Amino acid sequence: MSARQILIVEDERPIREMIAFGLRRAGFEVIEAEDSRAARARIADRRPDLLLVDWMLPDVSGLELTRALKKDKDTRDVPIILLTARAEEQDKISGLDGGADDYVTKPFSPRELLARINAVLRRTGSTSPDEVVEAGGLALDVAGHRVTVGEQTVPLGPTEYRLLSFFMTHPERVYTRSQLLDRVWGGNVYVEERTVDVHIRRLRKALEAFGCDQFIQTVRGAGYRFSTRPV
Ligand code: CA
C-alpha cells in the first residue's frame, strides 16, 4: 500500500503502456483505463494518488472527466495531469480552468513526465517513493516503509503506519474520521468511524515512547490533526 498509485487514462495502448512502463520503473504502482468510463470504475474501486488523463478520449473528453472529478467531493483532492497533443495556449488555459493541476504536451520524454508528476505530488502534499519526510524528529522513509526517530524504528502496525504516513504528508490540517477512512483505509471499505479512534490510540501509544504522541492532536467536534506545534 505504500507505493503511490497512478491511474493512466489513455485510449492509445502503445502510449499507455510506454507511460506505465516508465512509471513502474520509477517505483509507482500503475493502473490503466482506456476511457473515462473505465477510469471512473477504477477510481470507485480505489482512489489513486494521481491521474494522468489524455485529452482525447473516445467517450467523454479528458477535460470533461477532469471537470467532473474536480467537482466531486470524493475525488477533488486527487491531482490530475492532462496529456494532450494540442500545444495551443488556449487549451492550456481551459485545461487548468477545468481543474487540472498541470498539463503535459505530447510528445514528452518519460523523464519530463516523471519530473512533472513529482512536482505535482510535492505541491499537493503527496510524496514520491524515494522521498523522506521529516517532522518533529520523526522521519518517514516512504521507500523503506517505516518511520524512524534517530536510529530507532518506531514499531507500527500496517494501519498505524499508513495513518502516520498520511498525517506526516498532510500536516497542519484537520481531517474528519470519515475523511481519514477514505484516505487511509480506501474508499471501498466498510469500517465504522470509531475504528479510526482505535488506531489513533494505538498510534499515539507507539509514538509515546519517542515523546511524539502529542503530534497527533484531537480537534473536538472535528477530527484529528498532525502538528509538531504545541496545541
Ligand atoms: Ca487519446
PDB file of C-alpha atoms and ligand atoms in Angstrom:
ATOM      1  CA  MET A   1       0.000   0.000   0.000  1.00  0.00           C
ATOM      2  CA  SER A   2       2.953   2.351   0.372  1.00  0.00           C
ATOM      3  CA  ALA A   3       3.758   2.895  -3.310  1.00  0.00           C
ATOM      4  CA  ARG A   4       1.960   5.864  -4.865  1.00  0.00           C
ATOM      5  CA  GLN A   5      -0.682   4.718  -7.274  1.00  0.00           C
ATOM      6  CA  ILE A   6      -1.130   6.448 -10.611  1.00  0.00           C
ATOM      7  CA  LEU A   7      -4.086   5.898 -12.918  1.00  0.00           C
ATOM      8  CA  ILE A   8      -3.362   6.416 -16.614  1.00  0.00           C
ATOM      9  CA  VAL A   9      -6.428   7.221 -18.728  1.00  0.00           C
ATOM     10  CA  GLU A  10      -5.440   6.912 -22.371  1.00  0.00           C
ATOM     11  CA  ASP A  11      -7.107   5.040 -25.225  1.00  0.00           C
ATOM     12  CA  GLU A  12      -3.945   4.573 -27.282  1.00  0.00           C
ATOM     13  CA  ARG A  13      -2.494   1.413 -25.905  1.00  0.00           C
ATOM     14  CA  PRO A  14       1.154   1.822 -27.022  1.00  0.00           C
ATOM     15  CA  ILE A  15       1.333   5.247 -25.369  1.00  0.00           C
ATOM     16  CA  ARG A  16      -0.412   3.987 -22.244  1.00  0.00           C
ATOM     17  CA  GLU A  17       1.977   1.057 -21.960  1.00  0.00           C
ATOM     18  CA  MET A  18       5.013   3.209 -22.570  1.00  0.00           C
ATOM     19  CA  ILE A  19       3.984   5.579 -19.781  1.00  0.00           C
ATOM     20  CA  ALA A  20       3.094   2.693 -17.460  1.00  0.00           C
ATOM     21  CA  PHE A  21       6.471   1.077 -18.034  1.00  0.00           C
ATOM     22  CA  GLY A  22       8.373   4.247 -17.137  1.00  0.00           C
ATOM     23  CA  LEU A  23       6.297   4.901 -14.036  1.00  0.00           C
ATOM     24  CA  ARG A  24       6.587   1.352 -12.727  1.00  0.00           C
ATOM     25  CA  ARG A  25      10.320   1.555 -13.135  1.00  0.00           C
ATOM     26  CA  ALA A  26      10.274   4.763 -11.102  1.00  0.00           C
ATOM     27  CA  GLY A  27       8.579   2.889  -8.248  1.00  0.00           C
ATOM     28  CA  PHE A  28       4.945   3.829  -8.806  1.00  0.00           C
ATOM     29  CA  GLU A  29       2.058   1.439  -8.794  1.00  0.00           C
ATOM     30  CA  VAL A  30       0.201   1.868 -12.082  1.00  0.00           C
ATOM     31  CA  ILE A  31      -3.358   1.114 -13.130  1.00  0.00           C
ATOM     32  CA  GLU A  32      -4.760   1.753 -16.569  1.00  0.00           C
ATOM     33  CA  ALA A  33      -8.044   2.775 -18.132  1.00  0.00           C
ATOM     34  CA  GLU A  34      -8.856   3.102 -21.816  1.00  0.00           C
ATOM     35  CA  ASP A  35     -11.650   5.643 -21.474  1.00  0.00           C
ATOM     36  CA  SER A  36     -13.435   7.895 -18.966  1.00  0.00           C
ATOM     37  CA  ARG A  37     -15.963   5.244 -18.056  1.00  0.00           C
ATOM     38  CA  ALA A  38     -13.286   2.708 -17.190  1.00  0.00           C
ATOM     39  CA  ALA A  39     -11.421   5.429 -15.293  1.00  0.00           C
ATOM     40  CA  ARG A  40     -14.421   6.138 -13.083  1.00  0.00           C
ATOM     41  CA  ALA A  41     -14.818   2.447 -12.326  1.00  0.00           C
ATOM     42  CA  ARG A  42     -11.146   2.176 -11.284  1.00  0.00           C
ATOM     43  CA  ILE A  43     -11.430   5.283  -9.117  1.00  0.00           C
ATOM     44  CA  ALA A  44     -14.532   3.928  -7.379  1.00  0.00           C
ATOM     45  CA  ASP A  45     -12.518   0.808  -6.596  1.00  0.00           C
ATOM     46  CA  ARG A  46      -9.620   2.627  -5.078  1.00  0.00           C
ATOM     47  CA  ARG A  47      -8.718   6.265  -5.215  1.00  0.00           C
ATOM     48  CA  PRO A  48      -5.374   6.762  -6.949  1.00  0.00           C
ATOM     49  CA  ASP A  49      -2.774   9.268  -5.741  1.00  0.00           C
ATOM     50  CA  LEU A  50      -2.637  10.947  -9.129  1.00  0.00           C
ATOM     51  CA  LEU A  51      -4.336  10.761 -12.510  1.00  0.00           C
ATOM     52  CA  LEU A  52      -2.762  11.152 -15.920  1.00  0.00           C
ATOM     53  CA  VAL A  53      -5.622  11.931 -18.274  1.00  0.00           C
ATOM     54  CA  ASP A  54      -5.355  12.143 -22.036  1.00  0.00           C
ATOM     55  CA  TRP A  55      -7.365  14.985 -23.514  1.00  0.00           C
ATOM     56  CA  MET A  56      -8.588  12.967 -26.495  1.00  0.00           C
ATOM     57  CA  LEU A  57     -10.601  10.014 -25.254  1.00  0.00           C
ATOM     58  CA  PRO A  58     -13.227   8.080 -27.219  1.00  0.00           C
ATOM     59  CA  ASP A  59     -16.148   8.706 -24.869  1.00  0.00           C
ATOM     60  CA  VAL A  60     -16.071  11.714 -22.564  1.00  0.00           C
ATOM     61  CA  SER A  61     -13.084  14.017 -23.195  1.00  0.00           C
ATOM     62  CA  GLY A  62     -10.238  14.139 -20.702  1.00  0.00           C
ATOM     63  CA  LEU A  63     -11.118  17.736 -19.931  1.00  0.00           C
ATOM     64  CA  GLU A  64     -14.720  16.853 -19.100  1.00  0.00           C
ATOM     65  CA  LEU A  65     -13.564  13.934 -16.975  1.00  0.00           C
ATOM     66  CA  THR A  66     -11.231  16.300 -15.113  1.00  0.00           C
ATOM     67  CA  ARG A  67     -14.051  18.790 -14.545  1.00  0.00           C
ATOM     68  CA  ALA A  68     -16.351  16.075 -13.250  1.00  0.00           C
ATOM     69  CA  LEU A  69     -13.746  14.647 -10.868  1.00  0.00           C
ATOM     70  CA  LYS A  70     -12.827  18.075  -9.539  1.00  0.00           C
ATOM     71  CA  LYS A  71     -16.491  18.811  -8.806  1.00  0.00           C
ATOM     72  CA  ASP A  72     -16.970  15.616  -6.837  1.00  0.00           C
ATOM     73  CA  LYS A  73     -16.023  15.957  -3.173  1.00  0.00           C
ATOM     74  CA  ASP A  74     -14.695  12.395  -3.108  1.00  0.00           C
ATOM     75  CA  THR A  75     -12.211  12.959  -5.897  1.00  0.00           C
ATOM     76  CA  ARG A  76     -11.487  16.669  -5.997  1.00  0.00           C
ATOM     77  CA  ASP A  77      -8.257  16.317  -3.990  1.00  0.00           C
ATOM     78  CA  VAL A  78      -6.765  13.826  -6.442  1.00  0.00           C
ATOM     79  CA  PRO A  79      -4.199  15.675  -8.549  1.00  0.00           C
ATOM     80  CA  ILE A  80      -4.712  15.445 -12.303  1.00  0.00           C
ATOM     81  CA  ILE A  81      -2.196  15.990 -15.075  1.00  0.00           C
ATOM     82  CA  LEU A  82      -3.724  16.365 -18.540  1.00  0.00           C
ATOM     83  CA  LEU A  83      -1.892  14.907 -21.517  1.00  0.00           C
ATOM     84  CA  THR A  84      -2.514  16.407 -24.882  1.00  0.00           C
ATOM     85  CA  ALA A  85      -1.218  16.671 -28.389  1.00  0.00           C
ATOM     86  CA  ARG A  86      -2.544  20.178 -28.682  1.00  0.00           C
ATOM     87  CA  ALA A  87       0.000  22.818 -27.876  1.00  0.00           C
ATOM     88  CA  GLU A  88      -2.146  25.905 -28.167  1.00  0.00           C
ATOM     89  CA  GLU A  89      -2.126  28.264 -25.260  1.00  0.00           C
ATOM     90  CA  GLN A  90      -5.929  28.425 -25.210  1.00  0.00           C
ATOM     91  CA  ASP A  91      -6.116  24.703 -24.487  1.00  0.00           C
ATOM     92  CA  LYS A  92      -3.651  25.081 -21.693  1.00  0.00           C
ATOM     93  CA  ILE A  93      -5.817  27.733 -20.091  1.00  0.00           C
ATOM     94  CA  SER A  94      -9.049  25.777 -20.402  1.00  0.00           C
ATOM     95  CA  GLY A  95      -7.233  22.684 -19.091  1.00  0.00           C
ATOM     96  CA  LEU A  96      -6.240  24.464 -15.925  1.00  0.00           C
ATOM     97  CA  ASP A  97      -9.666  26.107 -15.737  1.00  0.00           C
ATOM     98  CA  GLY A  98     -11.194  22.653 -15.736  1.00  0.00           C
ATOM     99  CA  GLY A  99      -9.233  21.938 -12.580  1.00  0.00           C
ATOM    100  CA  ALA A 100      -6.211  20.091 -13.961  1.00  0.00           C
ATOM    101  CA  ASP A 101      -3.176  20.538 -11.704  1.00  0.00           C
ATOM    102  CA  ASP A 102      -0.776  20.508 -14.603  1.00  0.00           C
ATOM    103  CA  TYR A 103      -0.562  19.936 -18.289  1.00  0.00           C
ATOM    104  CA  VAL A 104       1.942  17.989 -20.412  1.00  0.00           C
ATOM    105  CA  THR A 105       2.074  18.294 -24.178  1.00  0.00           C
ATOM    106  CA  LYS A 106       2.816  15.283 -26.372  1.00  0.00           C
ATOM    107  CA  PRO A 107       5.376  14.235 -27.318  1.00  0.00           C
ATOM    108  CA  PHE A 108       7.062  14.262 -23.944  1.00  0.00           C
ATOM    109  CA  SER A 109      10.010  12.309 -22.582  1.00  0.00           C
ATOM    110  CA  PRO A 110       9.401   9.836 -19.723  1.00  0.00           C
ATOM    111  CA  ARG A 111      11.875  11.873 -17.713  1.00  0.00           C
ATOM    112  CA  GLU A 112       9.934  15.087 -18.233  1.00  0.00           C
ATOM    113  CA  LEU A 113       6.668  13.414 -17.307  1.00  0.00           C
ATOM    114  CA  LEU A 114       8.200  11.969 -14.138  1.00  0.00           C
ATOM    115  CA  ALA A 115       9.519  15.392 -13.130  1.00  0.00           C
ATOM    116  CA  ARG A 116       6.059  16.924 -13.598  1.00  0.00           C
ATOM    117  CA  ILE A 117       4.404  14.108 -11.645  1.00  0.00           C
ATOM    118  CA  ASN A 118       6.818  14.508  -8.735  1.00  0.00           C
ATOM    119  CA  ALA A 119       6.341  18.279  -8.773  1.00  0.00           C
ATOM    120  CA  VAL A 120       2.543  17.939  -8.642  1.00  0.00           C
ATOM    121  CA  LEU A 121       2.708  15.296  -5.895  1.00  0.00           C
ATOM    122  CA  ARG A 122       5.001  17.506  -3.853  1.00  0.00           C
ATOM    123  CA  ARG A 123       2.775  20.519  -4.360  1.00  0.00           C
ATOM    124  CA  THR A 124      -0.349  18.631  -3.425  1.00  0.00           C
ATOM    125  CA  GLY A 125       1.184  17.075  -0.340  1.00  0.00           C
ATOM    126  CA  SER A 126       1.920  13.583  -1.603  1.00  0.00           C
ATOM    127  CA  THR A 127       5.386  12.123  -1.832  1.00  0.00           C
ATOM    128  CA  SER A 128       7.382  10.190  -4.375  1.00  0.00           C
ATOM    129  CA  PRO A 129       8.568   6.717  -3.367  1.00  0.00           C
ATOM    130  CA  ASP A 130      12.171   7.735  -2.769  1.00  0.00           C
ATOM    131  CA  GLU A 131      11.432  10.698  -0.561  1.00  0.00           C
ATOM    132  CA  VAL A 132      11.975  11.064   3.178  1.00  0.00           C
ATOM    133  CA  VAL A 133       9.583  13.346   5.042  1.00  0.00           C
ATOM    134  CA  GLU A 134      10.701  14.755   8.368  1.00  0.00           C
ATOM    135  CA  ALA A 135       8.629  16.310  11.120  1.00  0.00           C
ATOM    136  CA  GLY A 136       9.470  16.930  14.760  1.00  0.00           C
ATOM    137  CA  GLY A 137      12.247  14.328  14.861  1.00  0.00           C
ATOM    138  CA  LEU A 138      10.199  11.685  13.032  1.00  0.00           C
ATOM    139  CA  ALA A 139      11.470  10.575   9.633  1.00  0.00           C
ATOM    140  CA  LEU A 140       9.092   8.879   7.214  1.00  0.00           C
ATOM    141  CA  ASP A 141      11.008   6.715   4.783  1.00  0.00           C
ATOM    142  CA  VAL A 142       8.456   6.053   2.050  1.00  0.00           C
ATOM    143  CA  ALA A 143      10.573   3.530   0.123  1.00  0.00           C
ATOM    144  CA  GLY A 144      11.613   1.688   3.287  1.00  0.00           C
ATOM    145  CA  HIS A 145       8.011   1.732   4.527  1.00  0.00           C
ATOM    146  CA  ARG A 146       8.979   2.796   8.035  1.00  0.00           C
ATOM    147  CA  VAL A 147       9.199   5.686  10.415  1.00  0.00           C
ATOM    148  CA  THR A 148      12.340   6.296  12.418  1.00  0.00           C
ATOM    149  CA  VAL A 149      13.473   8.526  15.249  1.00  0.00           C
ATOM    150  CA  GLY A 150      17.252   8.845  15.052  1.00  0.00           C
ATOM    151  CA  GLU A 151      18.500   5.291  14.632  1.00  0.00           C
ATOM    152  CA  GLN A 152      15.380   3.675  16.039  1.00  0.00           C
ATOM    153  CA  THR A 153      12.399   2.404  14.070  1.00  0.00           C
ATOM    154  CA  VAL A 154       9.009   3.237  15.547  1.00  0.00           C
ATOM    155  CA  PRO A 155       7.171  -0.100  15.879  1.00  0.00           C
ATOM    156  CA  LEU A 156       3.923   0.332  13.924  1.00  0.00           C
ATOM    157  CA  GLY A 157       1.222  -1.985  12.655  1.00  0.00           C
ATOM    158  CA  PRO A 158       0.336  -1.626   8.966  1.00  0.00           C
ATOM    159  CA  THR A 159      -2.695   0.595   9.612  1.00  0.00           C
ATOM    160  CA  GLU A 160      -0.815   2.778  12.079  1.00  0.00           C
ATOM    161  CA  TYR A 161       1.975   3.140   9.532  1.00  0.00           C
ATOM    162  CA  ARG A 162      -0.488   4.251   6.849  1.00  0.00           C
ATOM    163  CA  LEU A 163      -2.155   6.660   9.256  1.00  0.00           C
ATOM    164  CA  LEU A 164       1.114   8.223  10.354  1.00  0.00           C
ATOM    165  CA  SER A 165       2.373   8.340   6.794  1.00  0.00           C
ATOM    166  CA  PHE A 166      -0.811  10.139   5.731  1.00  0.00           C
ATOM    167  CA  PHE A 167      -0.569  12.572   8.629  1.00  0.00           C
ATOM    168  CA  MET A 168       3.099  13.361   8.043  1.00  0.00           C
ATOM    169  CA  THR A 169       2.465  14.118   4.384  1.00  0.00           C
ATOM    170  CA  HIS A 170      -0.648  16.192   5.217  1.00  0.00           C
ATOM    171  CA  PRO A 171       0.350  18.143   8.316  1.00  0.00           C
ATOM    172  CA  GLU A 172      -1.435  21.062   9.980  1.00  0.00           C
ATOM    173  CA  ARG A 173      -4.835  20.162   8.586  1.00  0.00           C
ATOM    174  CA  VAL A 174      -7.827  18.726  10.368  1.00  0.00           C
ATOM    175  CA  TYR A 175      -9.300  15.519   8.936  1.00  0.00           C
ATOM    176  CA  THR A 176     -12.638  14.102   9.984  1.00  0.00           C
ATOM    177  CA  ARG A 177     -12.936  10.409  10.777  1.00  0.00           C
ATOM    178  CA  SER A 178     -14.714   9.781   7.506  1.00  0.00           C
ATOM    179  CA  GLN A 179     -12.010  11.613   5.542  1.00  0.00           C
ATOM    180  CA  LEU A 180      -9.379   9.505   7.273  1.00  0.00           C
ATOM    181  CA  LEU A 181     -11.299   6.332   6.466  1.00  0.00           C
ATOM    182  CA  ASP A 182     -11.423   7.368   2.841  1.00  0.00           C
ATOM    183  CA  ARG A 183      -7.810   8.454   2.555  1.00  0.00           C
ATOM    184  CA  VAL A 184      -6.121   5.843   4.728  1.00  0.00           C
ATOM    185  CA  TRP A 185      -8.388   2.809   4.503  1.00  0.00           C
ATOM    186  CA  GLY A 186      -9.531   3.424   0.923  1.00  0.00           C
ATOM    187  CA  GLY A 187     -12.935   4.426  -0.401  1.00  0.00           C
ATOM    188  CA  ASN A 188     -14.421   1.000  -0.784  1.00  0.00           C
ATOM    189  CA  VAL A 189     -14.143  -0.449   2.697  1.00  0.00           C
ATOM    190  CA  TYR A 190     -16.902  -0.609   5.238  1.00  0.00           C
ATOM    191  CA  VAL A 191     -15.353   0.282   8.529  1.00  0.00           C
ATOM    192  CA  GLU A 192     -17.038   2.101  11.370  1.00  0.00           C
ATOM    193  CA  GLU A 193     -15.781   5.551  12.207  1.00  0.00           C
ATOM    194  CA  ARG A 194     -14.815   4.554  15.721  1.00  0.00           C
ATOM    195  CA  THR A 195     -12.233   2.212  14.171  1.00  0.00           C
ATOM    196  CA  VAL A 196     -10.289   5.362  13.415  1.00  0.00           C
ATOM    197  CA  ASP A 197     -10.188   6.191  17.132  1.00  0.00           C
ATOM    198  CA  VAL A 198      -8.862   2.729  17.927  1.00  0.00           C
ATOM    199  CA  HIS A 199      -5.963   3.119  15.511  1.00  0.00           C
ATOM    200  CA  ILE A 200      -5.292   6.681  16.596  1.00  0.00           C
ATOM    201  CA  ARG A 201      -4.954   5.357  20.147  1.00  0.00           C
ATOM    202  CA  ARG A 202      -2.522   2.663  19.029  1.00  0.00           C
ATOM    203  CA  LEU A 203      -0.543   5.161  17.003  1.00  0.00           C
ATOM    204  CA  ARG A 204      -0.247   7.525  19.956  1.00  0.00           C
ATOM    205  CA  LYS A 205       0.893   4.666  22.153  1.00  0.00           C
ATOM    206  CA  ALA A 206       3.617   3.739  19.666  1.00  0.00           C
ATOM    207  CA  LEU A 207       4.744   7.350  19.460  1.00  0.00           C
ATOM    208  CA  GLU A 208       4.645   7.875  23.209  1.00  0.00           C
ATOM    209  CA  ALA A 209       7.942   6.053  23.770  1.00  0.00           C
ATOM    210  CA  PHE A 210       9.581   8.602  21.496  1.00  0.00           C
ATOM    211  CA  GLY A 211       7.873  11.609  23.045  1.00  0.00           C
ATOM    212  CA  CYS A 212       5.977  12.271  19.828  1.00  0.00           C
ATOM    213  CA  ASP A 213       2.411  11.288  20.749  1.00  0.00           C
ATOM    214  CA  GLN A 214       1.330  14.922  21.160  1.00  0.00           C
ATOM    215  CA  PHE A 215       1.773  15.402  17.387  1.00  0.00           C
ATOM    216  CA  ILE A 216      -1.496  13.523  16.861  1.00  0.00           C
ATOM    217  CA  GLN A 217      -3.967  16.119  18.063  1.00  0.00           C
ATOM    218  CA  THR A 218      -7.667  15.693  18.695  1.00  0.00           C
ATOM    219  CA  VAL A 219      -9.736  18.600  17.429  1.00  0.00           C
ATOM    220  CA  ARG A 220     -13.024  18.472  19.302  1.00  0.00           C
ATOM    221  CA  GLY A 221     -16.088  18.116  17.154  1.00  0.00           C
ATOM    222  CA  ALA A 222     -13.959  17.928  14.022  1.00  0.00           C
ATOM    223  CA  GLY A 223     -11.397  15.135  13.914  1.00  0.00           C
ATOM    224  CA  TYR A 224      -7.638  14.787  14.060  1.00  0.00           C
ATOM    225  CA  ARG A 225      -4.656  16.801  13.013  1.00  0.00           C
ATOM    226  CA  PHE A 226      -0.940  16.107  12.786  1.00  0.00           C
ATOM    227  CA  SER A 227       1.080  19.015  14.057  1.00  0.00           C
ATOM    228  CA  THR A 228       4.506  19.388  15.618  1.00  0.00           C
ATOM    229  CA  ARG A 229       3.473  22.737  17.084  1.00  0.00           C
ATOM    230  CA  PRO A 230       2.053  22.840  20.601  1.00  0.00           C
ATOM    231  CA  VAL A 231      -1.764  22.791  20.801  1.00  0.00           C
TER     232      VAL A 231
HETATM  233 CA    CA B   1      -6.051   9.541 -26.861  1.00  0.00          CA
END
